[in-house]
Amino acid sequence: MEFASPLPAYYRLKRRLLADIEAGHYGTDGRLPTEHELCAAYGLSRTPVARALSELAAEGVVVRHRRRGTFVHPGWMARLHAAPKISVMASHGGWEGQLREAAGNDLRLEFTTAPLWETRAMFRRAIAEGRGPDFAIVDSVWVAEFAESHMLTPIAELDPDWAADHDADFLPPFVDAYRFEGQGLVAVHAPADVAGLWYDRAALGDAAPPQTWRDLRALARALAADAPRGEHALVMPGGAAAGETTTYALVALLVANGATVFTPEAVTLDGPATVATLRFLRRLADDGALPTEVVTYGMDRAVQLLAAGRARMIIGASYQAEMLAAETGTPLAEVAGRFGFAPLPAGPHGPPGILCGGMVYCIPRQARHPELAMRLLRAATAPKWLAQVCAETGQLPPRRSVLDALAPVSPFHAETAALLEHAVVRPSAPTYALVSAQLQTMLEGVLTRRWSPAAAVTLTADRISAITGRPIVHA
């Protein structure tokens, strides 16, 4: 079991038992371990164990006989084996448990998973070998690349009514982000996240979260002056070692300063707003507020430092609420009491924007069971299920109706709900992977003083122009 998970203990045990039952781990008689045996095996008290078994019994998965024990319900297993099977490709993490529960007994899911940074190559390789999955979960930035190669099935081809409902209820950043000329909508956003500033409430005390870069620099300098050796005022992923996490943080700062990387017509990176963004980060490093060692950080290092009390603020994203809960052993519902999350402060070139990211669901052209995959898509995005998942994980629902339902009962969702209405998504291009690598190199080069901010921007804009085939427009 994942004991560091912020999910309730009974729920984690329930998922584990359900997975073991589906895999046939309980022999020919289907007898589960006793409550006492489960307590000993998973280090849990009797209360969460009893609740997990009671919920499985209420859902018809198991039957409980007094003095005899708990057994897998034969009727439930029969329905499971009779259900059609579809293949799913996803990154490691909670996707498998979430989708299996969303599908229920209607579908059997066969998963292929890999670390997040390997999923793009895994998906492309499967398509090239003619063994594409029925359903895939990929980073939203890869959609343009897959769509250009016509790897994805337009959703309206499978269910035009559902596609119309999508446009009516999904939030503005997600309505057109995955729609392409001649294909229409080819991907649907899963639970989303927004970029922002995480901070330790105790460290800031009575100080309000900074609203502008001037405020952020002043606060960071003050925190750095009081920080013991080995602790930092502000950290962020800052180089190629963190991969796309670095790009996400950098693009979020660019957006907060009114800068863009490119448009469908041109490369727009080379301008005063981008130079000012890099110069601001260099000044934070010169102040001792942002350590140069961030260029060596892996994708989760910044949030680990915040959780450990070794960083006061980080430039990150809302999805890291779950990581903070896990790292600190704090229930997800209590994370907002210890750590605050605010929009990135506005840069001087504004108007500022909020960057949104996350994963998407898609159905490949090679899907052998596209109708069944569409059934899974409907289940995974159903409002009731989406509300449950987002409440458990701290992610943000892309549907307005679900966000409205969560805000009154979840302080975290209430704080972040307004951010999604006016968010923007990361720049989209079939060559995004190469563009992202150039942005990481640019930031690393500035922080290590290999390049000046102006020279780094000019060089990177030239390289992105060569990669995308788009002319440079100087802002």
XYZ file of C-alpha atoms in Angstrom:
475
model
C 0.000 0.000 0.000
C 1.038 3.618 -0.551
C 1.171 4.727 3.074
C 2.358 8.212 2.095
C -0.826 8.809 0.120
C -3.122 11.587 1.409
C -6.197 9.462 0.713
C -8.013 8.023 3.756
C -6.610 4.712 4.990
C -9.875 2.821 4.475
C -10.087 4.045 0.879
C -6.507 3.029 0.076
C -7.173 -0.434 1.521
C -10.430 -0.704 -0.405
C -8.639 0.067 -3.680
C -5.898 -2.426 -2.888
C -8.387 -5.195 -2.041
C -10.425 -4.438 -5.154
C -7.318 -4.695 -7.344
C -6.341 -7.991 -5.675
C -9.852 -9.368 -6.148
C -9.880 -8.427 -9.828
C -6.488 -10.106 -10.243
C -7.796 -13.345 -8.674
C -5.429 -13.325 -5.671
C -7.830 -15.026 -3.277
C -7.824 -18.565 -4.547
C -10.616 -20.856 -5.636
C -12.834 -20.234 -2.615
C -12.439 -16.446 -2.805
C -11.857 -16.050 0.939
C -10.261 -12.741 1.982
C -7.981 -12.377 5.022
C -9.707 -11.678 8.320
C -9.935 -8.163 9.730
C -7.172 -9.033 12.197
C -4.933 -10.322 9.388
C -5.548 -7.212 7.292
C -4.743 -4.956 10.246
C -1.428 -6.756 10.752
C -0.568 -6.882 7.035
C -1.137 -3.175 6.376
C -0.431 -1.642 9.772
C -3.951 -0.284 10.165
C -6.384 -0.105 13.044
C -9.615 -2.081 12.946
C -11.794 0.945 12.062
C -10.491 1.586 8.491
C -10.305 -2.160 7.786
C -13.903 -2.687 8.845
C -15.070 0.270 6.781
C -13.245 -0.925 3.649
C -14.824 -4.378 3.904
C -18.264 -2.930 4.675
C -18.161 -0.700 1.589
C -17.055 -3.594 -0.613
C -19.957 -5.628 0.781
C -22.428 -2.788 0.173
C -21.234 -2.565 -3.426
C -21.733 -6.289 -3.947
C -18.046 -7.086 -4.385
C -17.824 -9.354 -1.318
C -20.213 -11.201 0.970
C -19.621 -11.461 4.717
C -20.706 -14.514 6.701
C -20.735 -14.459 10.471
C -18.008 -16.753 11.876
C -17.019 -17.916 8.364
C -15.368 -14.765 7.026
C -15.459 -12.527 3.981
C -15.633 -13.976 0.464
C -15.558 -12.600 -3.069
C -19.109 -12.461 -4.393
C -19.271 -15.040 -7.204
C -21.909 -13.049 -9.046
C -19.697 -9.961 -9.030
C -16.764 -11.928 -10.432
C -18.987 -13.448 -13.103
C -20.135 -9.989 -14.218
C -16.544 -8.758 -14.191
C -15.308 -11.584 -16.411
C -18.267 -11.121 -18.741
C -17.489 -7.423 -19.205
C -15.678 -6.426 -22.409
C -11.951 -5.668 -22.092
C -10.166 -2.594 -23.400
C -6.510 -1.564 -23.282
C -5.448 1.625 -21.505
C -2.093 3.418 -21.654
C -1.152 5.848 -18.860
C 1.661 7.146 -16.687
C 2.427 5.693 -13.277
C 0.347 7.053 -10.440
C -3.286 6.968 -9.470
C -4.795 6.667 -12.947
C -5.266 2.913 -12.824
C -7.204 2.918 -9.556
C -9.303 5.905 -10.585
C -10.299 4.541 -13.982
C -11.017 1.039 -12.711
C -13.371 2.476 -10.136
C -15.003 4.803 -12.672
C -15.556 1.880 -15.052
C -16.997 -0.379 -12.362
C -18.272 -3.710 -13.663
C -19.075 -2.335 -17.095
C -15.546 -2.697 -18.475
C -12.381 -4.661 -17.825
C -9.309 -2.477 -18.165
C -5.893 -3.790 -19.166
C -3.209 -1.217 -18.310
C 0.208 -0.433 -19.759
C 2.020 2.206 -17.706
C 5.366 3.989 -17.615
C 6.926 6.958 -15.791
C 5.433 10.259 -16.930
C 8.554 11.305 -18.855
C 8.441 8.082 -20.892
C 4.746 8.106 -21.852
C 5.148 10.144 -25.051
C 7.721 7.726 -26.458
C 5.682 4.740 -25.253
C 2.572 5.989 -27.032
C 4.387 6.802 -30.289
C 6.144 3.427 -30.281
C 2.863 1.562 -29.767
C 1.249 3.429 -32.669
C 4.267 2.835 -34.921
C 4.092 -0.899 -34.191
C 0.348 -1.060 -34.882
C -0.628 -1.877 -31.305
C -2.112 1.418 -30.152
C -4.327 1.246 -27.047
C -8.067 1.740 -26.961
C -7.722 4.627 -24.519
C -4.755 6.797 -23.509
C -3.903 9.425 -20.896
C -1.166 11.781 -22.116
C 0.248 15.171 -21.205
C -1.817 17.901 -22.822
C 1.241 19.377 -24.571
C 1.595 16.303 -26.801
C -1.907 16.538 -28.300
C -0.901 18.816 -31.190
C 1.887 16.426 -32.194
C -0.410 13.395 -32.126
C -3.218 15.243 -33.903
C -0.955 16.397 -36.733
C -0.119 12.757 -37.421
C -3.849 11.849 -37.251
C -3.236 9.426 -34.410
C -6.372 10.443 -32.489
C -10.073 9.820 -33.110
C -12.291 12.941 -33.184
C -14.716 12.688 -30.287
C -17.682 13.821 -32.382
C -17.244 10.766 -34.607
C -17.954 8.546 -31.613
C -20.569 10.582 -29.742
C -21.632 13.923 -31.257
C -24.122 14.646 -28.465
C -21.474 14.229 -25.778
C -19.082 16.442 -27.752
C -21.718 19.195 -27.770
C -22.228 18.840 -24.000
C -18.448 19.121 -23.559
C -18.455 22.551 -25.182
C -21.288 23.735 -22.941
C -19.867 22.703 -19.554
C -16.079 22.551 -19.826
C -14.238 25.721 -18.809
C -13.029 28.163 -21.497
C -9.334 27.134 -21.518
C -10.322 23.555 -22.422
C -13.087 24.099 -24.963
C -10.848 24.902 -27.945
C -7.397 23.809 -26.739
C -7.702 20.337 -28.296
C -9.720 21.173 -31.388
C -7.941 21.038 -34.749
C -8.978 22.069 -38.227
C -10.573 19.234 -40.139
C -10.688 17.010 -37.027
C -12.580 18.871 -34.341
C -12.153 17.860 -30.683
C -9.580 15.050 -30.339
C -8.815 15.075 -26.579
C -10.634 15.860 -23.343
C -8.996 17.401 -20.312
C -8.692 15.223 -17.218
C -8.528 16.828 -13.732
C -6.464 19.978 -14.241
C -3.949 22.152 -12.442
C -2.836 25.781 -12.538
C 0.576 27.319 -11.984
C 1.075 29.501 -8.935
C 3.056 30.309 -5.821
C 3.014 27.849 -2.906
C 4.115 29.324 0.419
C 4.540 28.284 4.032
C 1.869 30.191 5.959
C 3.867 30.140 9.199
C 6.955 31.568 7.475
C 5.014 34.455 5.971
C 3.212 35.172 9.238
C 0.893 38.128 8.830
C 2.346 39.062 5.442
C -0.031 38.738 2.504
C 1.052 36.732 -0.558
C 2.941 39.025 -2.947
C 0.860 40.630 -5.685
C 3.659 41.938 -7.921
C 7.212 40.969 -8.761
C 8.416 43.933 -6.715
C 6.531 42.504 -3.718
C 7.897 39.018 -4.376
C 11.497 40.211 -4.558
C 11.188 42.252 -1.366
C 9.592 39.334 0.500
C 12.131 36.835 -0.835
C 15.050 39.056 0.219
C 13.612 39.430 3.708
C 13.047 35.690 4.062
C 16.534 34.938 2.719
C 18.107 37.255 5.304
C 16.502 35.260 8.120
C 16.944 31.781 6.609
C 19.394 29.415 8.332
C 22.147 27.852 6.256
C 20.760 25.236 3.861
C 17.286 26.816 3.752
C 15.924 29.018 0.991
C 13.438 31.812 0.514
C 12.275 30.698 -2.940
C 12.939 27.680 -5.152
C 11.688 26.337 -8.466
C 12.710 23.724 -11.037
C 15.386 25.510 -13.034
C 17.013 23.261 -15.600
C 16.879 20.267 -17.897
C 17.061 17.825 -14.969
C 13.409 18.618 -14.151
C 12.301 18.413 -17.790
C 8.794 19.630 -18.528
C 8.349 20.762 -14.907
C 10.960 23.463 -15.568
C 9.195 24.551 -18.742
C 5.880 24.731 -16.902
C 7.331 27.029 -14.218
C 9.125 29.246 -16.728
C 6.151 29.605 -19.078
C 3.970 30.407 -16.054
C 6.293 33.320 -15.201
C 6.266 34.483 -18.826
C 2.465 34.414 -18.844
C 2.374 36.376 -15.576
C 4.462 39.043 -17.328
C 2.337 39.157 -20.477
C 4.890 37.265 -22.587
C 4.327 34.379 -24.995
C 6.599 31.831 -26.663
C 4.873 31.572 -30.030
C 1.542 31.899 -31.797
C 0.235 29.816 -34.721
C 1.828 32.388 -37.029
C 5.138 33.380 -35.424
C 7.702 33.015 -32.645
C 7.035 35.815 -30.155
C 9.566 34.970 -27.443
C 12.120 37.652 -28.364
C 10.806 40.740 -26.619
C 11.214 42.956 -23.554
C 8.761 40.943 -21.431
C 10.769 37.729 -21.812
C 14.071 39.493 -21.156
C 12.558 41.133 -18.069
C 11.394 37.741 -16.800
C 14.853 36.202 -17.035
C 16.457 39.327 -15.607
C 14.078 39.125 -12.633
C 15.108 35.521 -11.938
C 18.797 36.444 -12.252
C 18.291 39.237 -9.712
C 16.617 36.845 -7.280
C 19.674 34.622 -7.613
C 22.002 37.591 -7.070
C 20.011 38.481 -3.944
C 20.592 34.997 -2.533
C 16.819 34.422 -2.539
C 16.835 31.861 -5.370
C 19.729 29.364 -5.176
C 21.571 28.679 -8.417
C 21.482 24.981 -7.546
C 17.868 24.891 -8.785
C 19.330 24.084 -12.208
C 20.113 20.595 -10.816
C 16.696 19.945 -9.258
C 14.576 17.000 -10.342
C 10.885 17.465 -11.014
C 9.747 17.065 -7.364
C 12.690 18.622 -5.517
C 11.148 22.059 -4.969
C 7.971 20.736 -3.357
C 9.995 18.359 -1.194
C 12.001 21.293 0.155
C 8.823 23.238 0.932
C 7.315 20.249 2.719
C 10.503 19.744 4.744
C 10.575 23.379 5.868
C 13.732 24.097 3.883
C 12.030 26.470 1.445
C 9.551 29.216 2.267
C 8.025 29.586 -1.217
C 8.094 27.655 -4.482
C 6.973 28.378 -8.015
C 4.834 25.346 -8.753
C 1.345 24.146 -9.572
C -1.900 23.299 -7.829
C -1.497 19.536 -8.375
C 1.324 19.619 -5.837
C -1.247 19.801 -3.027
C -1.307 16.009 -3.140
C 2.504 15.847 -2.970
C 2.564 18.231 -0.008
C 0.023 16.083 1.794
C 2.069 12.962 1.125
C 5.419 14.524 2.052
C 4.123 15.988 5.321
C 1.744 13.185 6.300
C -1.078 15.742 6.363
C -4.627 14.941 5.214
C -5.309 16.676 1.924
C -8.169 18.644 3.446
C -5.696 20.203 5.919
C -2.974 21.170 3.428
C -4.506 24.619 2.857
C -4.168 25.330 6.579
C -0.406 24.895 6.475
C 0.461 25.972 2.933
C -1.069 28.749 0.891
C -1.462 28.773 -2.884
C -1.772 32.027 -4.795
C -1.574 33.181 -8.413
C 1.915 34.065 -9.539
C 2.584 37.744 -8.821
C 2.088 40.037 -11.797
C 5.127 41.144 -13.742
C 5.655 44.734 -14.924
C 4.714 44.040 -18.542
C 1.208 42.574 -17.884
C -1.607 42.035 -18.175
C -0.815 38.883 -16.224
C -2.319 35.507 -17.025
C -2.678 32.169 -15.247
C -1.126 29.070 -16.829
C -3.129 25.848 -16.804
C -1.846 22.319 -17.421
C -2.550 18.661 -16.838
C -3.284 15.417 -18.634
C -5.892 14.596 -21.254
C -7.947 11.575 -22.261
C -7.838 10.516 -25.889
C -8.921 7.609 -28.084
C -6.346 6.564 -30.705
C -7.305 5.876 -34.320
C -5.916 2.374 -33.818
C -8.374 1.625 -30.987
C -9.896 -1.817 -31.523
C -12.887 -0.942 -29.364
C -13.510 2.796 -29.850
C -17.142 2.620 -28.687
C -16.056 1.016 -25.414
C -13.301 3.604 -25.042
C -15.931 6.316 -25.450
C -17.935 4.658 -22.692
C -14.871 4.882 -20.427
C -14.387 8.541 -21.368
C -17.970 9.326 -20.394
C -17.528 7.516 -17.077
C -14.212 9.245 -16.264
C -15.647 12.718 -16.906
C -19.086 12.177 -15.326
C -19.735 15.076 -12.906
C -20.330 12.901 -9.839
C -17.190 10.844 -10.389
C -15.094 13.886 -11.301
C -16.142 15.646 -8.103
C -15.120 12.626 -6.026
C -11.689 12.326 -7.654
C -10.904 16.028 -7.371
C -12.012 16.141 -3.747
C -9.644 13.251 -2.974
C -6.630 14.468 -4.935
C -6.834 18.258 -4.789
C -6.864 18.535 -8.577
C -9.213 20.927 -10.345
C -12.213 19.726 -12.353
C -12.293 21.063 -15.926
C -16.104 21.158 -15.830
C -17.751 24.332 -14.532
C -20.659 22.457 -12.931
C -18.292 20.298 -10.868
C -16.120 23.229 -9.809
C -19.215 25.112 -8.669
C -20.308 22.099 -6.607
C -16.895 21.665 -4.932
C -16.135 25.290 -4.072
C -18.615 25.581 -1.144
C -17.258 22.457 0.592
C -13.534 22.605 -0.235
C -11.461 25.650 0.828
C -8.697 24.701 -1.581
C -11.067 24.489 -4.553
C -12.767 27.705 -3.506
C -9.381 29.496 -3.571
C -8.356 28.148 -6.956
C -11.727 28.051 -8.754
C -11.556 31.619 -10.018
C -8.091 31.041 -11.480
C -9.338 28.557 -14.065
C -11.891 30.846 -15.687
C -9.190 33.057 -17.207
C -6.312 30.597 -17.479
C -4.315 29.923 -20.622
C -2.780 26.621 -21.690
C 0.811 25.962 -22.640
C 1.810 26.795 -26.233
C 0.787 24.040 -28.623
C 2.856 22.715 -31.520
C 3.711 19.321 -33.011
C 7.366 20.084 -32.209
C 6.637 21.005 -28.588
C 9.175 18.545 -27.137
C 12.038 20.310 -28.916
C 10.707 23.755 -28.003
C 10.418 22.737 -24.348
C 14.039 21.554 -24.289
C 15.208 24.925 -25.640
C 13.295 26.814 -22.937
C 14.879 24.657 -20.242
C 18.343 25.323 -21.676
C 17.628 29.059 -21.841
C 16.678 29.276 -18.159
C 19.599 27.130 -17.053
C 22.010 29.242 -19.095
C 20.801 32.477 -17.523
C 20.859 31.209 -13.933
C 24.387 29.828 -14.352
C 25.498 33.091 -16.041
C 26.492 31.369 -19.250
C 24.342 33.894 -21.133
C 22.926 37.289 -20.394
C 19.096 37.405 -20.376
C 18.969 39.343 -23.663
C 21.432 37.052 -25.443
C 19.663 33.943 -24.139
C 16.299 35.146 -25.430
C 17.628 36.011 -28.891
C 19.450 32.690 -29.243
C 16.468 30.661 -28.024
C 14.022 32.488 -30.278
C 16.261 31.718 -33.274
C 16.369 28.038 -32.341
C 12.600 27.808 -31.809
C 12.037 29.513 -35.162
C 14.219 26.880 -36.821
C 12.360 24.085 -35.019
C 8.834 25.314 -35.766
C 9.416 26.927 -39.144
C 7.702 30.078 -37.895
C 9.229 33.551 -38.374
C 10.340 35.625 -35.404
C 8.224 38.638 -34.540
C 9.946 41.007 -32.107
C 7.490 42.173 -29.485
